Coordinates of C-alpha atoms in Angstrom, one line a residue:
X1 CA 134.1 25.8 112.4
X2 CA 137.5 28.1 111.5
X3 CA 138.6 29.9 114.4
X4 CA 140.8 32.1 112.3
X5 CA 140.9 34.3 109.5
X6 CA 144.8 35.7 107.9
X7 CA 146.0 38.0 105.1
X8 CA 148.7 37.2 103.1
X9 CA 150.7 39.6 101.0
X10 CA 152.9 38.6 97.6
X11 CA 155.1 41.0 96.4
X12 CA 158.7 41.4 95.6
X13 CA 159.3 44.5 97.5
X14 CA 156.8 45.4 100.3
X15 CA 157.6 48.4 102.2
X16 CA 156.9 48.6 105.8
X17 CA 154.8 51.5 105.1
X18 CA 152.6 49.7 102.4
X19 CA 152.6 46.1 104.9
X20 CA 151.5 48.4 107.7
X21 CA 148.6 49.9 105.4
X22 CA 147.4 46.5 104.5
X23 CA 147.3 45.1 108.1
X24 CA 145.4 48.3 109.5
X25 CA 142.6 47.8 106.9
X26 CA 142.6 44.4 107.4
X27 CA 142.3 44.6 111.1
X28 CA 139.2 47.3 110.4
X29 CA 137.4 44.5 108.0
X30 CA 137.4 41.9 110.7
X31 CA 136.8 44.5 113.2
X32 CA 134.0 46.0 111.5
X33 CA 132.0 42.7 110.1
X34 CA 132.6 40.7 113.2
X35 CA 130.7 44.0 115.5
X36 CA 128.2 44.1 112.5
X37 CA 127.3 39.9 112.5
X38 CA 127.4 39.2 116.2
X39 CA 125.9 40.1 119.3
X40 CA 128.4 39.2 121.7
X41 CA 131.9 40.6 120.9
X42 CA 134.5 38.9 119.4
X43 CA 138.1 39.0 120.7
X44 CA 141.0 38.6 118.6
X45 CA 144.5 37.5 118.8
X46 CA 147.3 38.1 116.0
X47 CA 149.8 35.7 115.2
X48 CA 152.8 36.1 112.1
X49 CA 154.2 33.7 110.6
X50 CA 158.0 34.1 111.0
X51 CA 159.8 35.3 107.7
X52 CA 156.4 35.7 106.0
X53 CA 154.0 38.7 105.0
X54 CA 150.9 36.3 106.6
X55 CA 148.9 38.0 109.7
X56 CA 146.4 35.6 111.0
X57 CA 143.9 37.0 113.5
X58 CA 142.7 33.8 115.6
X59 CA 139.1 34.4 117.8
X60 CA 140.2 33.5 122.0
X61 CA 136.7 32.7 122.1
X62 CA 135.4 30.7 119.0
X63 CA 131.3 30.9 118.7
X64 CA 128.9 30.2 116.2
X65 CA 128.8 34.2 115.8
X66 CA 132.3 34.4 115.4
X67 CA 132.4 31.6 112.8
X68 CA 129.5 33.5 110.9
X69 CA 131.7 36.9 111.0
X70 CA 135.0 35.2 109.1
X71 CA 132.9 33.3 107.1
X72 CA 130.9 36.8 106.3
X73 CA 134.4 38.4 105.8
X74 CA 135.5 36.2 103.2
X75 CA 131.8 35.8 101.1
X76 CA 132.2 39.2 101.1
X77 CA 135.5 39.8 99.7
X78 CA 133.8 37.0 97.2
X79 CA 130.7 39.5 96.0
X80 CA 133.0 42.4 95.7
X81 CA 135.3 41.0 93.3
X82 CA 132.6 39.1 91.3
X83 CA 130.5 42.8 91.1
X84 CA 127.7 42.4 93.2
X85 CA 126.8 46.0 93.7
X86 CA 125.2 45.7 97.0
X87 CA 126.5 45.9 100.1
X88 CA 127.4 42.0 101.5
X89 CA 126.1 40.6 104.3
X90 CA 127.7 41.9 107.5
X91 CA 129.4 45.2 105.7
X92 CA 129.0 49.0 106.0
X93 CA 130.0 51.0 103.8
X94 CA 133.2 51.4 106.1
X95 CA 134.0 47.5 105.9
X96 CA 133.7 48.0 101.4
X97 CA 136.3 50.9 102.1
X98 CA 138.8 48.6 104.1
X99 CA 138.2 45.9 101.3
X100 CA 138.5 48.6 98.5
X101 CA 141.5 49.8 100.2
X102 CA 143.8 46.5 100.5
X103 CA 142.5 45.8 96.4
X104 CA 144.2 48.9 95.8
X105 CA 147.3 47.9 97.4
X106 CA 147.6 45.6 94.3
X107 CA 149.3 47.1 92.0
X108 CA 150.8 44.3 90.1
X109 CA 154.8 45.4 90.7
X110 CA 155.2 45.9 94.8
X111 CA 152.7 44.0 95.9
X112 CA 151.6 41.0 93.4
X113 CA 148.5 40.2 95.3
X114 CA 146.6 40.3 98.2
X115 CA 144.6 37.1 99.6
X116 CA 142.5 36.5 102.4
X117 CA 141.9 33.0 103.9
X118 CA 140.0 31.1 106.6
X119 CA 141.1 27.7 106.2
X120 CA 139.3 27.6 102.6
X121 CA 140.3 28.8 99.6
X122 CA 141.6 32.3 99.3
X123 CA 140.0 34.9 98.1
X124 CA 141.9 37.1 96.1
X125 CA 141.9 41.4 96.8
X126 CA 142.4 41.9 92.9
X127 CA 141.7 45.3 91.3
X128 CA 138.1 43.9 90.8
X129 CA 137.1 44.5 94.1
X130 CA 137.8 48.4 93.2
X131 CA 135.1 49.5 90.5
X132 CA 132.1 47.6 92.4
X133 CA 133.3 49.2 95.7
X134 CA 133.1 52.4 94.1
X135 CA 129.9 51.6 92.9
X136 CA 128.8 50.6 96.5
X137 CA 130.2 53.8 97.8
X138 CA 128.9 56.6 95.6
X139 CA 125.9 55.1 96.2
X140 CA 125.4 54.6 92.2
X141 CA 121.5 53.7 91.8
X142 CA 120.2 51.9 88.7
X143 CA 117.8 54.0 86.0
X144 CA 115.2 52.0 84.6
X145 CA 113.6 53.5 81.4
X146 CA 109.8 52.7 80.0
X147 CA 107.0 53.9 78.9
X148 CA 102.9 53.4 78.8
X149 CA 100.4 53.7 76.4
X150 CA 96.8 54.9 76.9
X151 CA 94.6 57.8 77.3
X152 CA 94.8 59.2 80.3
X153 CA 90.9 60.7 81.1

């Protein structure tokens, strides 16, 4: 069972202004799926690697609930960037903004990439996660065309 969840940012110049952006969304992710997965909340503490751009949010009060919610976070991170238009498991649409929000802090030259990890492998924010987001969040529906044959009486 992991009992944490972190963020870690690549870059060759990250601002404070751009490392504080990226922290405040990722604090609303694990905010938002950990309130939308269990029933009991889940309390957080932060710890930062000294001399690193790695946040790690560690649960004071590990559950199977709270377990579900990191492992949630990162499945869903997983399905955004692969293009699963549909809202993952333990999102809102507020949850695919955060998500949408750190992708777009990857802009190739800053910031080289953003990863998320809980003690597995990372899953990479790339500038994937972006167009299905914005699929999610338009609320894009898919047409289906057809036709029938027949007499109508």
């Amino acid at each position: 069972m992991s009992d944490h969840i972190e963020i870690k940012i690549e870059g060759k110049k990250v601002t404070p202004e751009r490392f504080l952006e990226a922290v405040e969304s990722f604090f609303d992710l694990i905010r938002g799926v950990a309130k939308n997965v269990a029933k009991n909340p889940v309390n957080w503490t932060i710890e930062v690697e000294k001399g690193s751009t790695v946040v790690r949010a560690r649960v004071e009060n590990p559950t199977p609930e709270s377990d579900e919610s990191i492992n949630a976070i990162c499945r869903g991170v997983n399905s955004l960037r692969m293009g699963i238009k549909t809202i993952p498991y333990g999102f809102t649409k507020d949850e695919v903004r955060a998500a949408k929000k750190l992708a777009t802090l990857n802009d190739g030259k800053e910031i080289e990439s953003v990863f998320i990890k809980n003690g597995g492998t990372p899953e990479d924010l790339s500038q994937a996660v972006i167009p299905t987001a914005d699929a999610i969040l338009v609320g894009e529906n898919h047409i289906a065309f057809g036709s029938i044959e027949g007499t109508i009486d």
